[in-house]
Coordinates of C-alpha atoms in Angstrom, one line a residue:
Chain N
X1 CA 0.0 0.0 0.0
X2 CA 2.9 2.2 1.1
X3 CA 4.1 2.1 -2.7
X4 CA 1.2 2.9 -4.3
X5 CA 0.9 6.1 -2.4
X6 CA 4.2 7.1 -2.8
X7 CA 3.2 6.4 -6.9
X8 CA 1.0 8.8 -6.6
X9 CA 3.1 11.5 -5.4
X10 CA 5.5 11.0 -7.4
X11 CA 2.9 11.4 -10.2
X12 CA 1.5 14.7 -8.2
X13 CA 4.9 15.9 -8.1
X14 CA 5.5 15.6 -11.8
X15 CA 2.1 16.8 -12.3
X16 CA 2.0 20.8 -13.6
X17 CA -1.3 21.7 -12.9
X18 CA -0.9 20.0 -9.3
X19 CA 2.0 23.1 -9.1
X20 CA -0.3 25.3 -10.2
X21 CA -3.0 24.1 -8.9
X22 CA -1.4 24.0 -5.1
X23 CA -0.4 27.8 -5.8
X24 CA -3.3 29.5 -6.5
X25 CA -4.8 27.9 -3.4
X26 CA -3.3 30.4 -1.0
X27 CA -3.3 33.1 -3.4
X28 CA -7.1 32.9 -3.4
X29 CA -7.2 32.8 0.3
X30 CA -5.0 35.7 0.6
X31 CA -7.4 37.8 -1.6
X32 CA -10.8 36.2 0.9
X33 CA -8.9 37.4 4.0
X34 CA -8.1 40.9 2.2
X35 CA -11.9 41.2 1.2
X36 CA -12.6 40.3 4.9
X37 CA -10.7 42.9 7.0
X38 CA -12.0 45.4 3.7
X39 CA -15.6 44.6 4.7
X40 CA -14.6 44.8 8.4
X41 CA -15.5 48.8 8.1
X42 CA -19.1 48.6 6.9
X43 CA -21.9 48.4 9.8
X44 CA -23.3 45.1 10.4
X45 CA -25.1 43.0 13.0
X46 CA -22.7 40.5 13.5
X47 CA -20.4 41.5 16.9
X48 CA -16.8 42.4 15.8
X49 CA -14.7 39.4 17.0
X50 CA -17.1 37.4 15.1
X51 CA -16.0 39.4 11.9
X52 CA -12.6 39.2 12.3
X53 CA -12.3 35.3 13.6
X54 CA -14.1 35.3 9.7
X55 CA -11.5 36.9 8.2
X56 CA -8.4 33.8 9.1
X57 CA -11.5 31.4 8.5
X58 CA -11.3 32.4 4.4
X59 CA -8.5 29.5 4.7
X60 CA -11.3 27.5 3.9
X61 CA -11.4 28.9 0.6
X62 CA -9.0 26.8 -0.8
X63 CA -11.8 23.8 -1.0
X64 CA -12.2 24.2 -4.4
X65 CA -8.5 23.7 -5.7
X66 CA -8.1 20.5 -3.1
X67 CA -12.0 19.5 -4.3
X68 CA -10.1 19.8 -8.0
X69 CA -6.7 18.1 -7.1
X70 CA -8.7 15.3 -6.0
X71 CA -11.2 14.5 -9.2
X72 CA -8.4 15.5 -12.0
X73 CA -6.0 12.8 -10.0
X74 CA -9.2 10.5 -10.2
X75 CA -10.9 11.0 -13.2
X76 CA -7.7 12.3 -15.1
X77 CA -6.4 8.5 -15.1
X78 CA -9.6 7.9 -16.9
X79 CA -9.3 10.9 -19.3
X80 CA -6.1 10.1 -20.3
X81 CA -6.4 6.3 -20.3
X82 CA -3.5 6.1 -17.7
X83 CA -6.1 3.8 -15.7
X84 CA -4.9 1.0 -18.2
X85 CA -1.1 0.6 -16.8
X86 CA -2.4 1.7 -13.0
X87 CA -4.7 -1.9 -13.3
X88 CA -2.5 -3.9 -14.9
X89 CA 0.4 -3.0 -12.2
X90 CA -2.5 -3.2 -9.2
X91 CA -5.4 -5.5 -10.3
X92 CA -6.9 -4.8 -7.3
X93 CA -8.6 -1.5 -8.7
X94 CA -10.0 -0.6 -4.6
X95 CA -6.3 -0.4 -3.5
X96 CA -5.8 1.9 -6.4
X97 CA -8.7 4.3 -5.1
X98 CA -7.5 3.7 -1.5
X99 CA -3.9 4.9 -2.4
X100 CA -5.4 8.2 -3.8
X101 CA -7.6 9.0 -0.9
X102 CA -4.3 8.4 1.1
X103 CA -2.1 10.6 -1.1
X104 CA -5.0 13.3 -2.2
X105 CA -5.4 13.6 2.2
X106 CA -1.8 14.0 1.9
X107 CA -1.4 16.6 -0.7
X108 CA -4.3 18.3 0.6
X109 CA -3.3 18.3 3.8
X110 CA -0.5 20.4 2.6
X111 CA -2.2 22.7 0.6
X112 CA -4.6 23.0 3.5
X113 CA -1.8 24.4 5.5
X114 CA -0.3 26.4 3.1
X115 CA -3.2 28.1 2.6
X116 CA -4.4 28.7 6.6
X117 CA -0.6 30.4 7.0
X118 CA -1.1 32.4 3.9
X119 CA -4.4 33.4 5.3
X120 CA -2.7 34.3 9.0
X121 CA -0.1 36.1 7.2
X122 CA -2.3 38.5 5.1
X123 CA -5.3 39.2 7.5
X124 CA -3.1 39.9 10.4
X125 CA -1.1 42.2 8.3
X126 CA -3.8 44.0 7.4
X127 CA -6.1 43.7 10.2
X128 CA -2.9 45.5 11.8
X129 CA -2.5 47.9 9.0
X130 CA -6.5 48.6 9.4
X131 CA -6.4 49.5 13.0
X132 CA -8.1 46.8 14.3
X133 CA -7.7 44.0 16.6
X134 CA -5.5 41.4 14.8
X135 CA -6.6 38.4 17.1
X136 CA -10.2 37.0 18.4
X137 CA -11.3 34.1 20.5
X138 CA -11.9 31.3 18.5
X139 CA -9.1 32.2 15.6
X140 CA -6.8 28.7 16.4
X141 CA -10.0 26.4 16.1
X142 CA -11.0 28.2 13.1
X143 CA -8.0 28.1 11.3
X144 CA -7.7 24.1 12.4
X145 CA -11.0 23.3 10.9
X146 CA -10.6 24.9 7.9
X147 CA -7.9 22.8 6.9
X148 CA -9.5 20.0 7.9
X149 CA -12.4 20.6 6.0
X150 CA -10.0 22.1 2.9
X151 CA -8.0 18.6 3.2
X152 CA -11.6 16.5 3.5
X153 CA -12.9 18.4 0.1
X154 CA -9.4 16.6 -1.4
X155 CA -10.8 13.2 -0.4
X156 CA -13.9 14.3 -1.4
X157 CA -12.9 14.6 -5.3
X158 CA -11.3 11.5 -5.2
X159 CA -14.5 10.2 -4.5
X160 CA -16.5 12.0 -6.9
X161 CA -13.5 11.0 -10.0
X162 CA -13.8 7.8 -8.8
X163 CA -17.7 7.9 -9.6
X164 CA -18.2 10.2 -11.9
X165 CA -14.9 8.6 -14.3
X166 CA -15.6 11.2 -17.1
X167 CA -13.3 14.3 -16.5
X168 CA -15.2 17.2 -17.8
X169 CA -18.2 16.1 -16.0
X170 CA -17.0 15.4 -12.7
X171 CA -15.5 19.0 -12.5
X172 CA -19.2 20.1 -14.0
X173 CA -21.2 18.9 -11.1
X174 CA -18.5 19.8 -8.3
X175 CA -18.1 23.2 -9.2
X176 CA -22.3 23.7 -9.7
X177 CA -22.5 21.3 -6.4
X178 CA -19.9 23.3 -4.5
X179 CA -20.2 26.6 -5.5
X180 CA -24.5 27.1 -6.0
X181 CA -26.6 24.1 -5.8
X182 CA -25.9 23.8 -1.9
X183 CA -26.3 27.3 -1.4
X184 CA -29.5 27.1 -3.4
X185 CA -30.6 24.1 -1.5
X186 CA -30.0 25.9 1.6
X187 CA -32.0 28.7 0.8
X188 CA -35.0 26.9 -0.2
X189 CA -35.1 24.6 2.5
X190 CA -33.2 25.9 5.6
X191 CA -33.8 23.1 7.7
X192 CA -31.6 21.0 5.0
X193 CA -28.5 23.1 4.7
X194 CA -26.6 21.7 7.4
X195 CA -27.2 18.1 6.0
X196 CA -25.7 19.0 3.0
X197 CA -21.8 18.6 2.4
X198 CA -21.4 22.3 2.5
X199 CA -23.5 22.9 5.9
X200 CA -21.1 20.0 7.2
X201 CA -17.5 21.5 5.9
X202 CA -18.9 25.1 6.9
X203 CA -19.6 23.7 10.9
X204 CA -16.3 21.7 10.4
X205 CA -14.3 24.9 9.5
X206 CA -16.7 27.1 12.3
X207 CA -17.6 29.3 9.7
X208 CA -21.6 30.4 9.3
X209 CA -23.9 30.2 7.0
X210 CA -26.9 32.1 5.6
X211 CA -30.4 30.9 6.2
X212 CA -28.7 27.7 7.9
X213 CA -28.3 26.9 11.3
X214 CA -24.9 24.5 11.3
X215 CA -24.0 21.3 13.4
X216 CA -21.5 21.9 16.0
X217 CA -18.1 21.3 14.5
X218 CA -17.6 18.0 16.1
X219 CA -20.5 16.6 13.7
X220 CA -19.9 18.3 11.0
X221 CA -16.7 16.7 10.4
X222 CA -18.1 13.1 10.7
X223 CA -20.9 14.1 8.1
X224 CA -18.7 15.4 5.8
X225 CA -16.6 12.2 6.1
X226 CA -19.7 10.1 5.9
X227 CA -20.0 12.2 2.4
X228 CA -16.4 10.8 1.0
X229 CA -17.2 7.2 2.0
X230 CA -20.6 7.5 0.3
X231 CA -19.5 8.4 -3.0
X232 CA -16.0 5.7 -2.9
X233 CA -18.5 2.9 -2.0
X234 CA -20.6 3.9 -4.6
X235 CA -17.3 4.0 -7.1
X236 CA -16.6 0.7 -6.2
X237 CA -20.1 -0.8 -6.5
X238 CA -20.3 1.0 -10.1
X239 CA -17.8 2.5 -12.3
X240 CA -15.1 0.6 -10.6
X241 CA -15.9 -2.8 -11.9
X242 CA -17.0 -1.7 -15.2
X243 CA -14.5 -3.4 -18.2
X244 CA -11.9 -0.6 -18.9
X245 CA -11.7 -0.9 -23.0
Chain E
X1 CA 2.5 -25.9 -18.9
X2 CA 0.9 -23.5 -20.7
X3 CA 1.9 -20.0 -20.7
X4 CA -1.6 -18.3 -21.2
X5 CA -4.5 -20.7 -21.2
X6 CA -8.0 -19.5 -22.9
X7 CA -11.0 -21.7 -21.8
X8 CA -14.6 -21.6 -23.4
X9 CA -13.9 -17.6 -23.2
X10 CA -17.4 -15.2 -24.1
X11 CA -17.8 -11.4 -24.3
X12 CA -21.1 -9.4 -25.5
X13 CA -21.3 -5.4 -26.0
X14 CA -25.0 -5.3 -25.8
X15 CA -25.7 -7.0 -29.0
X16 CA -22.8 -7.8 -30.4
X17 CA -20.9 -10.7 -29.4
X18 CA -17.7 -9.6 -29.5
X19 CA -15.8 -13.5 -28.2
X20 CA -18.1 -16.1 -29.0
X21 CA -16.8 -19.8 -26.2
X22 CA -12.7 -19.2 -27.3
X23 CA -10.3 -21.9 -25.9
X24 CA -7.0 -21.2 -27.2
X25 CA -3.4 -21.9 -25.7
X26 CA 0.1 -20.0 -25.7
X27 CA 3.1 -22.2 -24.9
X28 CA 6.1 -20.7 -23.0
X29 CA 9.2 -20.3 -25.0
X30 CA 7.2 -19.0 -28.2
X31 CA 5.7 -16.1 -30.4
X32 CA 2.4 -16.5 -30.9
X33 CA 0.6 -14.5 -33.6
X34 CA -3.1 -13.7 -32.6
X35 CA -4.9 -12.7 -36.3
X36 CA -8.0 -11.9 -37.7
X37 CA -10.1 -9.5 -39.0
X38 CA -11.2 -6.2 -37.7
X39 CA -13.7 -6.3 -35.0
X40 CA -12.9 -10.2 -34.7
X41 CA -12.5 -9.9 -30.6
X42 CA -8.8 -9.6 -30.4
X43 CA -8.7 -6.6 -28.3
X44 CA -11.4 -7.8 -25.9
X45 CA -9.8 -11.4 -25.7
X46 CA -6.2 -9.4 -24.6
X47 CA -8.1 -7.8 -22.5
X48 CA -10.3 -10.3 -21.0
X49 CA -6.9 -12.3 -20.2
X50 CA -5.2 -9.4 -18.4
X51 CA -8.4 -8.4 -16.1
X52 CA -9.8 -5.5 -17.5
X53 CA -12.6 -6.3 -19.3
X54 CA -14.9 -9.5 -17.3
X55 CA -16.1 -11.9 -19.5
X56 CA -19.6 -13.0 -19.5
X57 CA -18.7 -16.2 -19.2
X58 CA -15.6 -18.6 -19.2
X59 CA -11.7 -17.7 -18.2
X60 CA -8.3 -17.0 -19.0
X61 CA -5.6 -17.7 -17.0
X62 CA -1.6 -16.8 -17.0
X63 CA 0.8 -18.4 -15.2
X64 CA -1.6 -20.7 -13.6
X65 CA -4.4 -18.4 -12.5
X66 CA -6.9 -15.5 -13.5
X67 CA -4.2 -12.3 -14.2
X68 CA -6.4 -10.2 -10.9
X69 CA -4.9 -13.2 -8.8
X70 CA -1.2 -12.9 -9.6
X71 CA 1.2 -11.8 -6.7
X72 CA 3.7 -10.2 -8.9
X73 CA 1.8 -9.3 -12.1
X74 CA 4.3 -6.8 -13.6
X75 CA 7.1 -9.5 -13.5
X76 CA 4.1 -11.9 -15.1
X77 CA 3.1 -10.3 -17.6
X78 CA 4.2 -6.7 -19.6
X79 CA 1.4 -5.6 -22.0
X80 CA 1.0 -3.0 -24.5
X81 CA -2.5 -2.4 -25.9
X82 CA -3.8 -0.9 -28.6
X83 CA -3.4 2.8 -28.2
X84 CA -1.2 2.8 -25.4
X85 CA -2.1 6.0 -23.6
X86 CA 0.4 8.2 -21.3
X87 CA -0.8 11.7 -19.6
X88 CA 0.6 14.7 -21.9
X89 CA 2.2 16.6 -19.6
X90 CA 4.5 13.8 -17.9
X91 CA 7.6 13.1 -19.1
X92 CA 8.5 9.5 -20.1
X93 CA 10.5 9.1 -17.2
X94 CA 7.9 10.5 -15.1
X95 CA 5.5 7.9 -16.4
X96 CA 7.8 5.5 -15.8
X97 CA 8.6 6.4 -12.5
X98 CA 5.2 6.4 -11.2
X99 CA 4.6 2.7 -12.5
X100 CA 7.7 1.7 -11.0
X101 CA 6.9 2.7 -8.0
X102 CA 4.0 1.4 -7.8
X103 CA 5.3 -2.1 -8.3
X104 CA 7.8 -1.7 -5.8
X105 CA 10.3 -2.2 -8.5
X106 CA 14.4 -0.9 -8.4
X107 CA 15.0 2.7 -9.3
X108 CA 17.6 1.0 -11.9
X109 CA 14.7 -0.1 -14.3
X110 CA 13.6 3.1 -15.4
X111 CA 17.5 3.8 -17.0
X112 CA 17.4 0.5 -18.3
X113 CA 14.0 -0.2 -19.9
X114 CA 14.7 3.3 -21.6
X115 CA 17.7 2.0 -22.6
X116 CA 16.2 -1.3 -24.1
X117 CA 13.6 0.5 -26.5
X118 CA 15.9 3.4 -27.3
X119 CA 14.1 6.0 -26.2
X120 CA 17.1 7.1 -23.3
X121 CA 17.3 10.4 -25.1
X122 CA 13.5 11.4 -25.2
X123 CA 13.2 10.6 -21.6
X124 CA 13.0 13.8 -20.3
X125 CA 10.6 15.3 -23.1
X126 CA 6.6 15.2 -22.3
X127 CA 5.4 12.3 -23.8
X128 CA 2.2 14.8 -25.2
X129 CA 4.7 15.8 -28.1
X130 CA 5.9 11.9 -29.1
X131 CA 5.2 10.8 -32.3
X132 CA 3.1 7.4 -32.5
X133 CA 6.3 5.4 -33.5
X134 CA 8.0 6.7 -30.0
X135 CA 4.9 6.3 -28.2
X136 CA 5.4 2.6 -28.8
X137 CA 8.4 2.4 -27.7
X138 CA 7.0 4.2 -24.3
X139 CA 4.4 1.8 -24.1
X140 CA 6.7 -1.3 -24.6
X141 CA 9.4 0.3 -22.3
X142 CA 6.5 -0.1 -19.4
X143 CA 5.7 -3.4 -20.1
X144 CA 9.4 -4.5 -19.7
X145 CA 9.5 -2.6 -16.2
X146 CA 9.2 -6.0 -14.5
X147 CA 11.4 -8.0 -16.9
X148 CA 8.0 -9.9 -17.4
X149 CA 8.1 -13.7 -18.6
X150 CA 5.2 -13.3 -20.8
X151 CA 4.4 -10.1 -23.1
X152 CA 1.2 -8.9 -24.8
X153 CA 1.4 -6.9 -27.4
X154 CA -1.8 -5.4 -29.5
X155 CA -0.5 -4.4 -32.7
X156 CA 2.9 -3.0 -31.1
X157 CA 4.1 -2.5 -34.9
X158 CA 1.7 0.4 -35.6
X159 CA 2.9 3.8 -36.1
X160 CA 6.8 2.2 -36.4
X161 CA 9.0 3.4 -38.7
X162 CA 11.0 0.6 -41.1
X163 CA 13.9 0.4 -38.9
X164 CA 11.8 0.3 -35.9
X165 CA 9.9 -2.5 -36.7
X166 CA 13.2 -4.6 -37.9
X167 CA 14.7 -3.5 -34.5
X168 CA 11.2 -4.7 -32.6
X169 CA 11.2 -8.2 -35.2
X170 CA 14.5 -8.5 -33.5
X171 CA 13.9 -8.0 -30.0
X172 CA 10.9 -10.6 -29.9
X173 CA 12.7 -13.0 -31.5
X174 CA 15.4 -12.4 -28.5
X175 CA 12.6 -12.5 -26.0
X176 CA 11.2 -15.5 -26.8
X177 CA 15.1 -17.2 -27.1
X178 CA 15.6 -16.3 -23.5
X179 CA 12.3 -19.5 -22.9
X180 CA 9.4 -16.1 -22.5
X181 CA 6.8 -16.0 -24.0
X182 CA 5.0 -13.8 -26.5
X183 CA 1.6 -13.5 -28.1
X184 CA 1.5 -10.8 -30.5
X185 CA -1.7 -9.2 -32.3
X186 CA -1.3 -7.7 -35.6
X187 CA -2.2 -7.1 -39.3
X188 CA 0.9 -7.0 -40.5
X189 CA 1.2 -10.6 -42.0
X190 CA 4.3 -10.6 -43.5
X191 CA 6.3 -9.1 -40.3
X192 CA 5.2 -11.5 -38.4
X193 CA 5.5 -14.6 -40.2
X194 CA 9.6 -13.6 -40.2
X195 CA 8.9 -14.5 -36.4
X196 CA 6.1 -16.4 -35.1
X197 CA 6.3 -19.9 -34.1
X198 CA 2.4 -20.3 -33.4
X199 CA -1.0 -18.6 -35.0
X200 CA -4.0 -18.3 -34.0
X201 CA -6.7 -17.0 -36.2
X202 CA -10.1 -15.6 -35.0
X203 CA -13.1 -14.6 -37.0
X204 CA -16.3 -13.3 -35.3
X205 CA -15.2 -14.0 -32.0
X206 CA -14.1 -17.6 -32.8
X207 CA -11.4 -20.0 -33.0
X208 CA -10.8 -20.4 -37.1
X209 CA -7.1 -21.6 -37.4
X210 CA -4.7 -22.8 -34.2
X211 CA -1.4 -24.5 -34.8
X212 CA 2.3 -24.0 -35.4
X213 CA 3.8 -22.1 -38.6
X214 CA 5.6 -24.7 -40.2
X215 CA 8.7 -23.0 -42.3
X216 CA 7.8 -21.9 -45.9
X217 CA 4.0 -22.0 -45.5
X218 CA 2.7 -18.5 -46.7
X219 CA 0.6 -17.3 -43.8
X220 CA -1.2 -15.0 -45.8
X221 CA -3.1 -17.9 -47.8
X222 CA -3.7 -19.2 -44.5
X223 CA -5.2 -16.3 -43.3
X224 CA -7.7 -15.5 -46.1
X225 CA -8.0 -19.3 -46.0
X226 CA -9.3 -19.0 -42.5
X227 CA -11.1 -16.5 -42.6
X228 CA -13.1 -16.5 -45.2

């Protein structure tokens, strides 16, 4: 097992868009955090050490570049037919899913924590060039769930590659799943939201959510990891022992 | 023994049977030609025996047992099917690399299966810019990562240049001298016939010709023969 996740980080490693990919991850953060302490200054209801414990919790923006590490490292072996020479060196195609999830949690993991410093960096810098309080109860745990949840939404695409083996489509329903139809969801039926994956990554990373009232982060992580296990079983019930021609 | 054994194997795509109850066998030690038309089943039948496509119904085994059962499968078996495929942005030893690893093989047998199709100085270029002939040589370069006792090759001649295919003529013959084994699909009748010790013919999914090659016969007449 040990070898077939080191295989794949050799292959991230080699990988370009896994570079670039793993950049833009705190970039985007960085830019979340900035928008943050910018939006500190407007009048709002929500208390002020809420606000700026919101501003380190944009680390869990970079979900959506894990999310995408995870499905193109999936799916990609798919797109490209590499899947061929990955069976015939591992027959046993649920080791070769199992070794992803192991080396996606890894590489995520990473990014994760690349990102939450990049996040600290920025939004104390300018909480502290914006004259406010650069600190707030809560900050540490914040900052730990994101990257929990950001390294979870890794798994999560692994998952969802594993399923979903065509490329193009796979990205397609993340990003509309991610990024709107939970949000949507959530809106129309509030009682739902914190059900959905995004409700449980949101409680995970102690971040709040319009018109949802979240789990405590204890369950939200379980959900979420309840989420990843759902769609890998269902990869291996399905597309996994379909004939690879 | 038998290298490769082929019992009573089936395969349908919806409607089509694609391998219609095809017993076949591969001794060790020879090359093996697999023939026939287009859309006879070779493809599926290669892949049926190396555990990627389940048949319906009957089985293939190599090296005494289905191919998802072996321990070692890379030092087993090295296959290259049709359209070998690599990710366009890795290099060929990247791709390499990553298979090696993977079957816990020594860091030594990237250098040296590079070395053995000739492809040593393209290692470092991304394999999204080779040309078909040198994506052969790619794909046959990871089936030798193991130094595999039996090779599969699905028309491993395509997309080769003159020389290269007198060069792979070469190193087949070589192969099978060292007692390994080889079963080759192709089109390319007179190549092969330089080579092979063994033919199998299938038409329609089914056995039509099995037996040696005796010296001097003209394989072509055989094959039209067969499958006509």
């Amino acid at each position: 097992m040990n070898r077939l996740i080191h295989a794949e980080l050799v292959k991230a490693r080699a990988s370009r868009t896994v570079r670039v990919l793993a950049v833009l991850a705190p970039l985007t953060c960085m830019l979340w955090a900035g928008l943050g302490v910018a939006l500190l200054g407007l009048e709002g209801r929500m208390p002020a050490e809420d606000r700026i414990r919101n501003v380190y919790a944009m680390a869990q923006q970079a979900y959506l570049f894990t999310l995408l590490l995870g499905i193109l490292g999936t799916a990609g072996e798919f797109r490209h037919q590499t899947i061929t020479w990955r069976f015939l060196v591992t027959p046993d195609r649920g080791r070769v899913v199992s070794a992803k999830l192991a080396a996606y949690g890894i590489v995520g993991l990473a990014v994760a924590a690349v990102s939450a410093a990049a996040t600290v960096a920025a939004g104390a810098l300018l909480l502290h060039l914006g004259g406010h309080p650069v600190t707030a109860p809560g900050v540490p745990a914040a900052l730990l769930g994101a990257v929990l949840a950001v390294t979870g939404y890794g798994l999560l695409g692994v998952g969802l590659g594993a399923l979903i083996r065509n490329q193009t489509a796979a990205v397609a329903v993340a990003l509309i799943w991610f990024m709107y139809a939970d949000y949507l969801l959530t809106m129309l039926l509030p009682g739902l939201g914190r059900w959905l994956p995004t409700g449980a990554a949101r409680a995970l990373a102690g971040m709040s959510m319009e018109n949802a009232e979240l789990l405590p982060a204890w369950a939200g992580g379980p959900l979420f990891a309840a989420y990843v296990l759902a769609a890998v079983l269902a990869a291996r019930l399905t597309t996994l022992r379909r004939d690879v021609t | 023994m038998s290298a490769i054994t082929v019992t009573r194997l089936s395969k349908s795509f919806g409607a089509v049977r694609a391998v219609d109850d095809l017993s076949f066998t591969v001794g060790p030690g020879t090359i093996t030609a697999f023939l026939g038309p287009n859309g006879a089943g070779k493809t599926t039948t290669l892949r049926m025996i190396l555990g990627l496509v389940t048949p319906d119904s009957g089985s293939a085994a190599i090296g005494g047992g289905p191919y998802r059962d072996l321990v070692d499968p890379v030092a087993a078996v090295g296959a290259v099917l049709e359209a070998a495929a690599f990710h366009p942005g890795l290099t060929a030893r990247a791709h390499l690399e990553i298979l090696r690893t993977a079957a816990g093989l020594a860091p030594e047998r990237v250098d040296h299966v590079l070395d053995q199709v000739d492809l040593t100085g393209a290692a470092d270029r991304r394999a999204g810019g080779f040309s078909l002939g040198m994506r052969q040589r790619l794909a046959l370069a990871t089936a030798l990562l193991g130094d595999p006792a039996v090779l599969i090759l699905d028309e491993p001649a395509n997309g080769l240049d003159p020389a290269g295919a007198h060069w792979l003529r070469g190193f087949l013959r070589a192969y099978a001298l060292q007692g390994r084994t080889v079963l080759v699909s192709t089109h390319v009748l007179a190549e092969i016939q330089q080579i092979a010790d063994h033919v199998i013919i299938i038409s329609d999914g089914r056995a039509v010709f099995t037996g040696p090659l005796a010296p001097g016969s003209d394989l072509e007449e055989l094959y039209l023969e067969a499958t006509r």
